[in-house]
Amino acid sequence: GQQLNQSPQSMFIQEGEDVSMNCTSSSIFNTWLWYKQEPGEGPVLLIALYKAGELTSNGRLTAQFGITRKDSFLNISASIPSDVGIYFCAGQVGSQGNLIFGKGTKLSVKP
Amino acid sequence: DGGITQSPKYLFRKEGQNVTLSCEQNLNHDAMYWYRQDPGQGLRLIYYSQIVNDFQKGDIAEGYSVSREKKESFPLTVTSAQKNPTAFYLCASSIRTSVGETQYFGPGTRLLVL
């Protein structure tokens, strides 16, 4: 079946550092979504991307829809302790397919 | 206040018992989904419904059942046939437009087996 490879699996960084994570697939996606999940809570949508090459920001977060439509990355600038959580990517194949989720990147920020 | 609600937050199941997890949304979304999340894993799709009175099996539907009698509600029943039900269950709803789908999640229900 279709798979999303999300990396890195985990990151331990110092407060103030920039963070980058990405998702890749062998399939072409029409939509890329990025979520953050905190312990015991549901994922919260951070950024939605619908067009190849699209670059979208949400505060200190920036995400891009890869030009090949097979990848996407999420950057967090100047990390702070409340950025801690698990970040998931999700992609949709075609306009009617279900979302496919990456396994998440666990981010830890040391004050 | 628009959103997705799930109840209860925690649910305990005895062996051989069926339990039902509630999911309600007031976002007027047509599509609703149930996912299962295990520690260190991504989300796995159990069932989904794109319209009232219709639903489809996802990747791991065995041992689960759903109904979609109202647009706002998509309850999930974990039956006694599900041998490993302990997990975090997430409900989602989505809106699909010509450019793509945007999916929103509820707060989740943690199911534990006694």
Coordinates of N, CA and C in Angstrom, one line a residue:
Chain A
G1 N 0.8 -1.2 0.0 CA 0.0 0.0 0.0 C 0.9 1.3 0.0
Q2 N 0.2 2.4 -0.1 CA 0.9 3.7 -0.1 C 1.5 3.9 1.3
Q3 N 2.7 4.5 1.3 CA 3.3 4.8 2.6 C 3.9 6.2 2.5
L4 N 4.0 6.8 3.7 CA 4.7 8.0 3.9 C 5.8 7.8 4.8
N5 N 7.0 8.2 4.4 CA 8.2 8.1 5.2 C 8.4 9.5 5.9
Q6 N 8.3 9.5 7.2 CA 8.5 10.8 7.9 C 9.8 10.7 8.7
S7 N 10.6 11.8 8.6 CA 11.9 11.8 9.3 C 12.2 13.2 9.8
P8 N 13.0 13.3 10.9 CA 13.5 12.2 11.7 C 12.4 11.6 12.6
Q9 N 12.6 10.5 13.2 CA 11.6 9.9 14.1 C 11.5 10.7 15.4
S10 N 12.7 11.3 15.8 CA 12.7 12.1 17.0 C 13.8 13.2 16.9
M11 N 13.6 14.2 17.7 CA 14.6 15.3 17.7 C 14.7 15.9 19.1
F12 N 15.9 16.1 19.5 CA 16.2 16.7 20.8 C 17.0 18.0 20.5
I13 N 16.4 19.1 20.8 CA 17.0 20.4 20.4 C 17.0 21.4 21.6
Q14 N 17.9 22.4 21.4 CA 17.9 23.4 22.5 C 16.9 24.5 22.1
E15 N 16.4 25.1 23.1 CA 15.5 26.3 22.9 C 16.2 27.3 22.0
G16 N 15.4 27.8 21.0 CA 16.0 28.8 20.1 C 16.5 28.3 18.8
E17 N 16.7 27.0 18.8 CA 17.2 26.4 17.5 C 16.1 26.3 16.5
D18 N 16.5 26.2 15.2 CA 15.5 25.9 14.2 C 15.4 24.4 14.0
V19 N 14.2 24.0 13.5 CA 13.9 22.6 13.4 C 13.4 22.3 11.9
S20 N 13.8 21.2 11.4 CA 13.3 20.8 10.1 C 12.9 19.4 10.0
M21 N 11.8 19.0 9.5 CA 11.3 17.6 9.4 C 10.7 17.5 8.0
N22 N 10.7 16.2 7.5 CA 10.1 16.1 6.2 C 9.4 14.8 6.0
C23 N 8.6 14.7 5.0 CA 7.9 13.5 4.6 C 8.1 13.2 3.1
T24 N 8.3 12.0 2.8 CA 8.5 11.6 1.4 C 7.6 10.4 1.1
S25 N 7.3 10.3 -0.2 CA 6.5 9.1 -0.6 C 6.8 8.8 -2.1
S26 N 6.5 7.6 -2.5 CA 6.7 7.2 -3.9 C 5.4 7.6 -4.7
S27 N 4.4 8.0 -4.0 CA 3.1 8.4 -4.6 C 3.1 9.9 -4.8
I28 N 2.3 10.3 -5.7 CA 2.1 11.7 -5.9 C 0.8 12.2 -5.1
F29 N 1.0 13.2 -4.4 CA -0.1 13.7 -3.5 C -0.7 15.0 -4.1
N30 N -2.0 15.2 -3.8 CA -2.7 16.4 -4.1 C -2.8 17.4 -3.0
T31 N -2.6 16.8 -1.8 CA -2.8 17.6 -0.6 C -1.7 17.1 0.4
W32 N -1.1 18.1 1.1 CA -0.3 17.8 2.3 C -0.8 18.6 3.5
L33 N -0.9 17.8 4.6 CA -1.3 18.5 5.8 C -0.3 18.2 6.9
W34 N -0.1 19.2 7.8 CA 0.8 19.0 8.9 C 0.1 19.3 10.2
Y35 N 0.2 18.3 11.2 CA -0.5 18.4 12.4 C 0.5 18.3 13.6
K36 N 0.1 18.9 14.7 CA 0.9 18.7 16.0 C 0.0 18.0 17.0
Q37 N 0.5 17.0 17.7 CA -0.3 16.3 18.7 C 0.5 16.4 20.0
E38 N -0.2 16.8 21.1 CA 0.4 16.8 22.4 C -0.2 15.6 23.2
P39 N 0.5 15.2 24.2 CA 0.2 13.9 24.9 C -1.3 13.9 25.3
G40 N -2.0 12.8 25.0 CA -3.4 12.7 25.4 C -4.4 13.5 24.7
E41 N -4.0 14.2 23.6 CA -4.9 15.1 22.9 C -5.0 14.6 21.4
G42 N -5.9 15.2 20.7 CA -6.0 14.9 19.3 C -5.1 15.8 18.5
P43 N -4.7 15.4 17.3 CA -3.9 16.2 16.5 C -4.5 17.5 16.1
V44 N -3.8 18.6 16.1 CA -4.3 19.9 15.7 C -3.7 20.3 14.4
L45 N -4.5 20.7 13.4 CA -4.0 21.1 12.1 C -3.2 22.4 12.2
L46 N -1.9 22.3 11.6 CA -1.0 23.5 11.6 C -1.1 24.2 10.3
I47 N -0.8 23.4 9.2 CA -0.7 24.0 7.9 C -1.3 23.0 6.9
A48 N -2.0 23.5 5.9 CA -2.6 22.7 4.8 C -2.0 23.3 3.5
L49 N -1.6 22.3 2.6 CA -0.9 22.7 1.4 C -1.7 22.0 0.2
Y50 N -2.0 22.7 -0.8 CA -2.8 22.1 -1.9 C -2.2 22.2 -3.3
K51 N -1.0 22.8 -3.4 CA -0.5 23.1 -4.7 C 1.0 22.8 -4.7
A52 N 1.5 22.1 -5.7 CA 2.9 21.9 -5.8 C 3.7 23.2 -5.8
G53 N 4.8 23.2 -5.0 CA 5.6 24.4 -4.8 C 5.1 25.4 -3.8
E54 N 3.9 25.2 -3.3 CA 3.3 26.1 -2.4 C 4.1 26.2 -1.1
L55 N 4.3 27.4 -0.6 CA 5.1 27.6 0.6 C 4.2 28.4 1.5
T56 N 3.8 27.9 2.7 CA 2.9 28.6 3.6 C 3.4 28.7 5.0
S57 N 3.2 29.8 5.6 CA 3.7 30.1 7.0 C 2.5 30.2 7.9
N58 N 2.8 29.8 9.2 CA 1.8 30.0 10.3 C 2.6 30.4 11.5
G59 N 2.9 31.7 11.7 CA 3.7 32.1 12.8 C 5.2 31.7 12.5
R60 N 5.7 30.9 13.5 CA 7.1 30.5 13.3 C 7.2 29.2 12.5
L61 N 6.1 28.7 12.0 CA 6.1 27.5 11.2 C 6.0 27.8 9.7
T62 N 6.8 27.0 8.9 CA 6.7 27.2 7.5 C 6.7 25.8 6.9
A63 N 5.8 25.5 5.9 CA 5.7 24.2 5.3 C 5.7 24.4 3.8
Q64 N 6.3 23.5 3.1 CA 6.3 23.5 1.6 C 5.8 22.2 1.0
F65 N 5.1 22.4 -0.1 CA 4.6 21.2 -0.9 C 5.7 21.1 -2.0
G66 N 6.3 19.9 -2.0 CA 7.4 19.7 -2.9 C 7.0 19.8 -4.3
I67 N 7.9 20.2 -5.2 CA 7.6 20.5 -6.6 C 7.3 19.2 -7.3
T68 N 7.9 18.1 -6.8 CA 7.6 16.8 -7.5 C 6.2 16.2 -7.0
R69 N 5.6 16.8 -6.0 CA 4.4 16.4 -5.3 C 4.5 15.1 -4.5
K70 N 5.8 14.7 -4.3 CA 6.0 13.5 -3.5 C 6.6 13.8 -2.2
D71 N 6.8 15.0 -1.8 CA 7.4 15.3 -0.5 C 6.9 16.7 0.0
S72 N 7.1 16.8 1.3 CA 6.8 18.1 2.0 C 7.7 18.3 3.2
F73 N 8.0 19.5 3.5 CA 8.8 19.7 4.8 C 8.1 20.7 5.6
L74 N 8.4 20.6 6.9 CA 7.9 21.6 7.9 C 9.2 22.1 8.7
N75 N 9.3 23.4 8.7 CA 10.3 24.1 9.5 C 9.7 24.8 10.7
I76 N 10.4 24.8 11.8 CA 10.0 25.6 13.0 C 11.2 26.5 13.3
S77 N 11.0 27.8 13.3 CA 12.1 28.7 13.6 C 12.1 29.1 15.1
A78 N 13.3 29.3 15.6 CA 13.4 29.7 17.0 C 12.5 29.0 18.0
S79 N 12.8 27.7 18.1 CA 11.9 26.8 18.9 C 11.8 27.3 20.4
I80 N 10.6 27.0 20.9 CA 10.4 27.3 22.3 C 9.8 26.0 23.0
P81 N 9.9 26.0 24.3 CA 9.5 24.8 25.0 C 8.1 24.3 24.7
S82 N 7.1 25.2 24.4 CA 5.8 24.7 24.1 C 5.7 24.1 22.7
D83 N 6.7 24.1 21.9 CA 6.7 23.4 20.6 C 6.8 21.9 20.8
V84 N 7.1 21.4 22.0 CA 7.2 20.0 22.3 C 5.9 19.3 21.9
G85 N 6.1 18.1 21.2 CA 4.9 17.3 20.8 C 5.4 16.4 19.7
I86 N 4.4 15.8 19.1 CA 4.6 14.9 17.9 C 4.0 15.6 16.7
Y87 N 4.8 15.7 15.7 CA 4.3 16.4 14.4 C 4.1 15.3 13.4
F88 N 2.9 15.3 12.8 CA 2.5 14.3 11.8 C 2.3 15.0 10.5
C89 N 2.8 14.4 9.4 CA 2.4 14.8 8.1 C 1.3 13.9 7.6
A90 N 0.5 14.3 6.7 CA -0.6 13.5 6.0 C -0.7 14.0 4.6
G91 N -0.9 13.0 3.7 CA -1.0 13.3 2.3 C -2.3 12.6 1.7
Q92 N -2.8 13.2 0.7 CA -4.0 12.7 0.0 C -3.6 12.5 -1.4
V93 N -3.9 11.2 -1.9 CA -3.7 10.9 -3.2 C -4.9 11.1 -4.0
G94 N -4.9 11.9 -5.0 CA -6.1 12.3 -5.8 C -7.0 13.1 -5.0
S95 N -8.2 13.4 -5.5 CA -9.1 14.3 -4.8 C -10.1 13.6 -4.0
Q96 N -10.1 12.2 -4.1 CA -11.1 11.4 -3.4 C -10.5 10.4 -2.4
G97 N -9.2 10.2 -2.5 CA -8.6 9.3 -1.7 C -8.5 9.7 -0.2
N98 N -8.4 8.7 0.7 CA -8.3 9.0 2.1 C -6.9 9.5 2.4
L99 N -6.7 10.1 3.5 CA -5.4 10.6 4.0 C -4.5 9.5 4.4
I100 N -3.3 9.6 4.1 CA -2.2 8.7 4.6 C -1.3 9.4 5.5
F101 N -1.1 8.9 6.7 CA -0.3 9.6 7.7 C 1.1 9.0 7.9
G102 N 2.0 9.9 8.1 CA 3.4 9.5 8.5 C 3.3 9.1 10.0
K103 N 4.4 8.5 10.5 CA 4.5 8.0 11.8 C 4.8 9.0 12.9
G104 N 5.1 10.2 12.4 CA 5.3 11.3 13.4 C 6.8 11.6 13.7
T105 N 7.1 12.8 14.0 CA 8.4 13.2 14.5 C 8.2 13.8 15.9
K106 N 8.8 13.1 16.9 CA 8.7 13.6 18.3 C 9.7 14.6 18.6
L107 N 9.3 15.8 18.9 CA 10.2 16.9 19.2 C 10.3 17.2 20.7
S108 N 11.5 17.3 21.1 CA 11.8 17.6 22.5 C 12.6 18.9 22.5
V109 N 12.3 19.9 23.3 CA 13.0 21.2 23.4 C 13.5 21.4 24.8
K110 N 14.8 21.6 24.9 CA 15.5 21.8 26.2 C 15.6 23.3 26.4
P111 N 15.0 23.7 27.6 CA 15.1 25.2 27.9 C 16.5 25.7 28.0
Chain B
D1 N -19.5 27.6 19.6 CA -18.2 27.1 19.4 C -18.1 25.9 18.6
G2 N -17.6 26.0 17.3 CA -17.6 24.8 16.4 C -16.5 23.9 16.7
G3 N -16.8 22.6 16.5 CA -15.7 21.6 16.7 C -16.2 20.2 16.7
I4 N -15.3 19.3 17.2 CA -15.6 17.9 17.2 C -15.4 17.5 18.7
T5 N -16.4 16.8 19.2 CA -16.4 16.3 20.6 C -16.4 14.8 20.6
Q6 N -15.6 14.3 21.5 CA -15.6 12.8 21.7 C -15.8 12.6 23.2
S7 N -16.6 11.5 23.4 CA -16.8 11.1 24.8 C -16.9 9.6 24.9
P8 N -16.5 9.1 26.1 CA -15.8 9.8 27.2 C -14.3 10.0 26.9
K9 N -13.6 10.6 27.7 CA -12.2 10.8 27.5 C -11.4 9.5 27.8
Y10 N -11.9 8.8 28.8 CA -11.4 7.4 29.1 C -12.5 6.5 29.2
L11 N -12.2 5.2 28.8 CA -13.3 4.2 28.8 C -12.6 2.9 29.1
F12 N -13.3 2.2 30.0 CA -12.8 0.9 30.4 C -13.7 -0.2 29.9
R13 N -13.1 -1.3 29.4 CA -13.9 -2.4 28.8 C -13.5 -3.7 29.5
K14 N -14.5 -4.4 29.9 CA -14.3 -5.7 30.4 C -14.2 -6.7 29.3
E15 N -13.6 -7.9 29.5 CA -13.5 -8.9 28.5 C -14.9 -9.3 28.0
G16 N -15.1 -9.4 26.7 CA -16.4 -9.9 26.2 C -17.4 -8.8 26.1
Q17 N -17.1 -7.6 26.4 CA -18.0 -6.5 26.4 C -17.9 -5.6 25.2
N18 N -19.0 -5.2 24.7 CA -19.0 -4.2 23.6 C -19.1 -2.8 24.2
V19 N -18.3 -1.9 23.7 CA -18.4 -0.5 24.2 C -18.5 0.5 23.0
T20 N -19.2 1.6 23.2 CA -19.4 2.5 22.1 C -18.8 3.9 22.5
L21 N -18.0 4.4 21.5 CA -17.4 5.7 21.6 C -18.2 6.7 20.8
S22 N -18.4 7.8 21.4 CA -19.2 8.9 20.8 C -18.3 9.9 20.1
C23 N -18.8 10.3 18.9 CA -18.2 11.4 18.2 C -19.3 12.3 17.6
E24 N -19.2 13.6 17.9 CA -20.2 14.6 17.4 C -19.4 15.8 16.8
Q25 N -19.9 16.3 15.7 CA -19.3 17.5 15.1 C -20.4 18.5 14.7
N26 N -20.1 19.8 14.9 CA -21.1 20.8 14.5 C -20.5 21.7 13.5
L27 N -19.6 21.1 12.7 CA -18.9 21.9 11.6 C -19.6 21.8 10.3
N28 N -20.7 21.0 10.2 CA -21.4 20.8 9.0 C -20.6 20.0 7.9
H29 N -19.6 19.2 8.4 CA -18.8 18.4 7.5 C -19.6 17.2 7.1
D30 N -19.4 16.8 5.8 CA -20.0 15.6 5.3 C -19.3 14.4 5.7
A31 N -18.0 14.4 5.7 CA -17.2 13.2 5.9 C -16.8 13.1 7.4
M32 N -16.8 11.9 7.9 CA -16.3 11.6 9.3 C -15.5 10.3 9.2
Y33 N -14.5 10.2 10.2 CA -13.5 9.1 10.2 C -13.3 8.7 11.6
W34 N -12.9 7.4 11.7 CA -12.4 6.9 13.0 C -11.0 6.3 12.8
Y35 N -10.1 6.7 13.6 CA -8.7 6.2 13.6 C -8.3 5.6 14.9
R36 N -7.4 4.7 14.8 CA -6.8 4.1 16.0 C -5.3 4.5 16.1
Q37 N -4.9 4.9 17.3 CA -3.5 5.2 17.4 C -2.9 4.4 18.5
D38 N -1.8 3.7 18.2 CA -1.0 2.9 19.2 C 0.3 3.6 19.5
P39 N 0.9 3.4 20.6 CA 2.1 4.1 21.0 C 3.2 4.0 19.9
G40 N 3.7 5.2 19.5 CA 4.8 5.2 18.6 C 4.4 4.9 17.1
Q41 N 3.1 4.8 16.9 CA 2.6 4.5 15.6 C 1.8 5.7 15.0
G42 N 1.7 5.6 13.7 CA 0.9 6.6 13.0 C -0.6 6.3 13.2
L43 N -1.5 7.0 12.5 CA -2.9 6.7 12.6 C -3.3 5.7 11.6
R44 N -4.2 4.8 12.1 CA -4.7 3.8 11.2 C -6.2 3.9 11.1
L45 N -6.7 3.9 9.9 CA -8.1 4.1 9.6 C -8.9 2.9 9.9
I46 N -10.0 3.1 10.7 CA -10.9 2.0 11.0 C -12.1 2.0 10.1
Y47 N -12.9 3.1 10.1 CA -14.0 3.3 9.3 C -14.1 4.7 8.9
Y48 N -14.8 5.0 7.8 CA -15.1 6.3 7.4 C -16.5 6.4 6.7
S49 N -17.0 7.6 6.7 CA -18.3 7.8 6.2 C -18.3 9.2 5.4
Q50 N -18.7 9.1 4.2 CA -18.6 10.3 3.4 C -20.0 11.0 3.3
I51 N -21.0 10.3 3.7 CA -22.4 10.8 3.7 C -23.3 10.1 4.6
V52 N -24.3 10.7 5.1 CA -25.2 10.0 6.0 C -25.8 8.7 5.5
N53 N -25.9 7.7 6.3 CA -26.4 6.4 6.0 C -25.5 5.6 5.1
D54 N -24.2 6.0 5.0 CA -23.3 5.3 4.2 C -21.9 5.3 4.9
F55 N -21.2 4.2 5.0 CA -19.9 4.1 5.6 C -19.1 3.0 4.9
Q56 N -17.8 3.1 5.0 CA -16.9 2.2 4.4 C -15.8 1.7 5.4
K57 N -15.4 0.5 5.2 CA -14.3 -0.1 6.0 C -13.0 0.6 5.7
G58 N -12.2 0.8 6.7 CA -10.8 1.3 6.5 C -9.9 0.1 6.5
D59 N -8.6 0.4 6.9 CA -7.6 -0.6 6.9 C -7.7 -1.7 8.0
I60 N -8.4 -1.3 9.1 CA -8.4 -2.2 10.3 C -9.8 -2.3 10.9
A61 N -10.8 -2.6 10.0 CA -12.2 -2.6 10.5 C -12.6 -3.8 11.3
E62 N -11.9 -4.9 11.3 CA -12.3 -6.1 12.0 C -12.4 -5.8 13.5
G63 N -13.6 -6.2 14.0 CA -13.8 -6.1 15.4 C -14.5 -4.7 15.8
Y64 N -14.8 -3.9 14.8 CA -15.4 -2.6 15.0 C -16.7 -2.5 14.2
S65 N -17.6 -1.6 14.6 CA -18.8 -1.3 13.8 C -19.1 0.1 14.0
V66 N -19.8 0.7 13.0 CA -20.2 2.1 13.1 C -21.6 2.3 12.6
S67 N -22.1 3.5 12.8 CA -23.4 3.9 12.2 C -23.3 5.4 11.8
R68 N -24.1 5.8 10.9 CA -24.1 7.2 10.5 C -25.5 7.6 10.2
E69 N -26.3 7.7 11.2 CA -27.7 8.0 11.1 C -28.0 9.5 11.0
K70 N -27.0 10.3 11.5 CA -27.2 11.8 11.4 C -25.8 12.3 10.9
K71 N -25.9 13.5 10.3 CA -24.7 14.1 9.8 C -23.7 14.4 10.9
E72 N -24.2 14.8 12.0 CA -23.4 15.3 13.1 C -22.7 14.2 13.9
S73 N -23.2 12.9 13.8 CA -22.8 11.9 14.7 C -22.2 10.7 14.0
F74 N -21.2 10.1 14.6 CA -20.5 8.9 13.9 C -20.0 8.0 15.1
P75 N -20.9 7.3 15.8 CA -20.4 6.5 16.9 C -19.7 5.2 16.4
L76 N -18.7 4.8 17.2 CA -17.9 3.6 17.0 C -18.1 2.6 18.1
T77 N -18.4 1.4 17.7 CA -18.6 0.3 18.7 C -17.4 -0.6 18.6
V78 N -16.7 -0.8 19.7 CA -15.6 -1.8 19.8 C -16.2 -3.1 20.3
T79 N -16.3 -4.1 19.5 CA -17.0 -5.3 19.8 C -16.0 -6.3 20.5
S80 N -16.6 -7.3 21.1 CA -15.8 -8.3 21.8 C -14.9 -9.1 20.8
A81 N -15.2 -8.9 19.5 CA -14.3 -9.6 18.5 C -13.0 -8.9 18.4
Q82 N -12.9 -7.7 18.8 CA -11.6 -7.0 18.8 C -10.7 -7.4 19.9
K83 N -9.7 -8.2 19.6 CA -9.0 -8.9 20.7 C -7.9 -8.0 21.3
N84 N -7.6 -6.9 20.7 CA -6.6 -6.0 21.3 C -7.1 -4.5 21.2
P85 N -8.1 -4.2 22.0 CA -8.7 -2.9 21.8 C -8.1 -1.8 22.5
T86 N -7.1 -2.0 23.4 CA -6.4 -0.9 24.1 C -5.7 0.0 23.1
A87 N -6.1 1.2 23.1 CA -5.6 2.2 22.1 C -6.2 3.5 22.4
F88 N -5.7 4.5 21.7 CA -6.2 5.9 21.7 C -7.0 6.0 20.4
Y89 N -8.3 6.3 20.5 CA -9.2 6.4 19.3 C -9.5 7.9 19.0
L90 N -9.3 8.2 17.8 CA -9.5 9.6 17.3 C -10.6 9.6 16.2
C91 N -11.5 10.5 16.4 CA -12.5 10.8 15.4 C -12.1 12.1 14.7
A92 N -12.5 12.1 13.4 CA -12.1 13.3 12.6 C -13.3 13.6 11.6
S93 N -13.4 14.8 11.2 CA -14.3 15.2 10.2 C -13.6 16.0 9.1
S94 N -14.1 16.1 7.9 CA -13.4 16.8 6.9 C -14.3 17.5 5.9
I95 N -13.7 18.5 5.3 CA -14.4 19.2 4.3 C -13.5 19.0 3.0
R96 N -14.2 18.6 1.9 CA -13.5 18.4 0.7 C -13.9 19.5 -0.3
T97 N -12.9 20.1 -0.9 CA -13.3 21.1 -1.9 C -12.6 20.6 -3.2
S98 N -12.7 21.5 -4.2 CA -12.0 21.1 -5.5 C -10.5 21.1 -5.4
V99 N -9.9 21.7 -4.4 CA -8.5 21.7 -4.3 C -8.0 20.6 -3.4
G100 N -8.8 20.1 -2.5 CA -8.3 19.0 -1.7 C -9.1 18.9 -0.4
E101 N -8.6 18.1 0.5 CA -9.4 17.8 1.7 C -8.6 18.4 2.9
T102 N -9.4 18.9 3.9 CA -8.8 19.3 5.2 C -9.5 18.6 6.3
Q103 N -8.8 17.9 7.1 CA -9.3 17.0 8.1 C -9.0 17.6 9.5
Y104 N -10.0 17.6 10.4 CA -9.9 18.1 11.7 C -10.2 16.9 12.7
F105 N -9.5 16.9 13.8 CA -9.6 15.9 14.8 C -10.3 16.3 16.1
G106 N -11.0 15.3 16.7 CA -11.5 15.5 18.1 C -10.4 15.2 19.1
P107 N -10.7 15.4 20.4 CA -9.7 15.2 21.4 C -9.3 13.8 21.8
G108 N -10.0 12.8 21.3 CA -9.7 11.4 21.5 C -10.3 10.8 22.7
T109 N -10.4 9.5 22.6 CA -10.9 8.6 23.7 C -9.9 7.5 23.9
R110 N -9.4 7.4 25.2 CA -8.5 6.3 25.5 C -9.3 5.1 26.0
L111 N -9.1 4.0 25.4 CA -9.8 2.8 25.8 C -8.9 1.8 26.4
L112 N -9.3 1.3 27.6 CA -8.4 0.4 28.3 C -9.2 -0.8 28.7
V113 N -8.6 -2.0 28.6 CA -9.2 -3.2 28.9 C -8.9 -3.7 30.4
L114 N -10.0 -4.0 31.1 CA -9.8 -4.4 32.5 C -9.4 -5.9 32.5

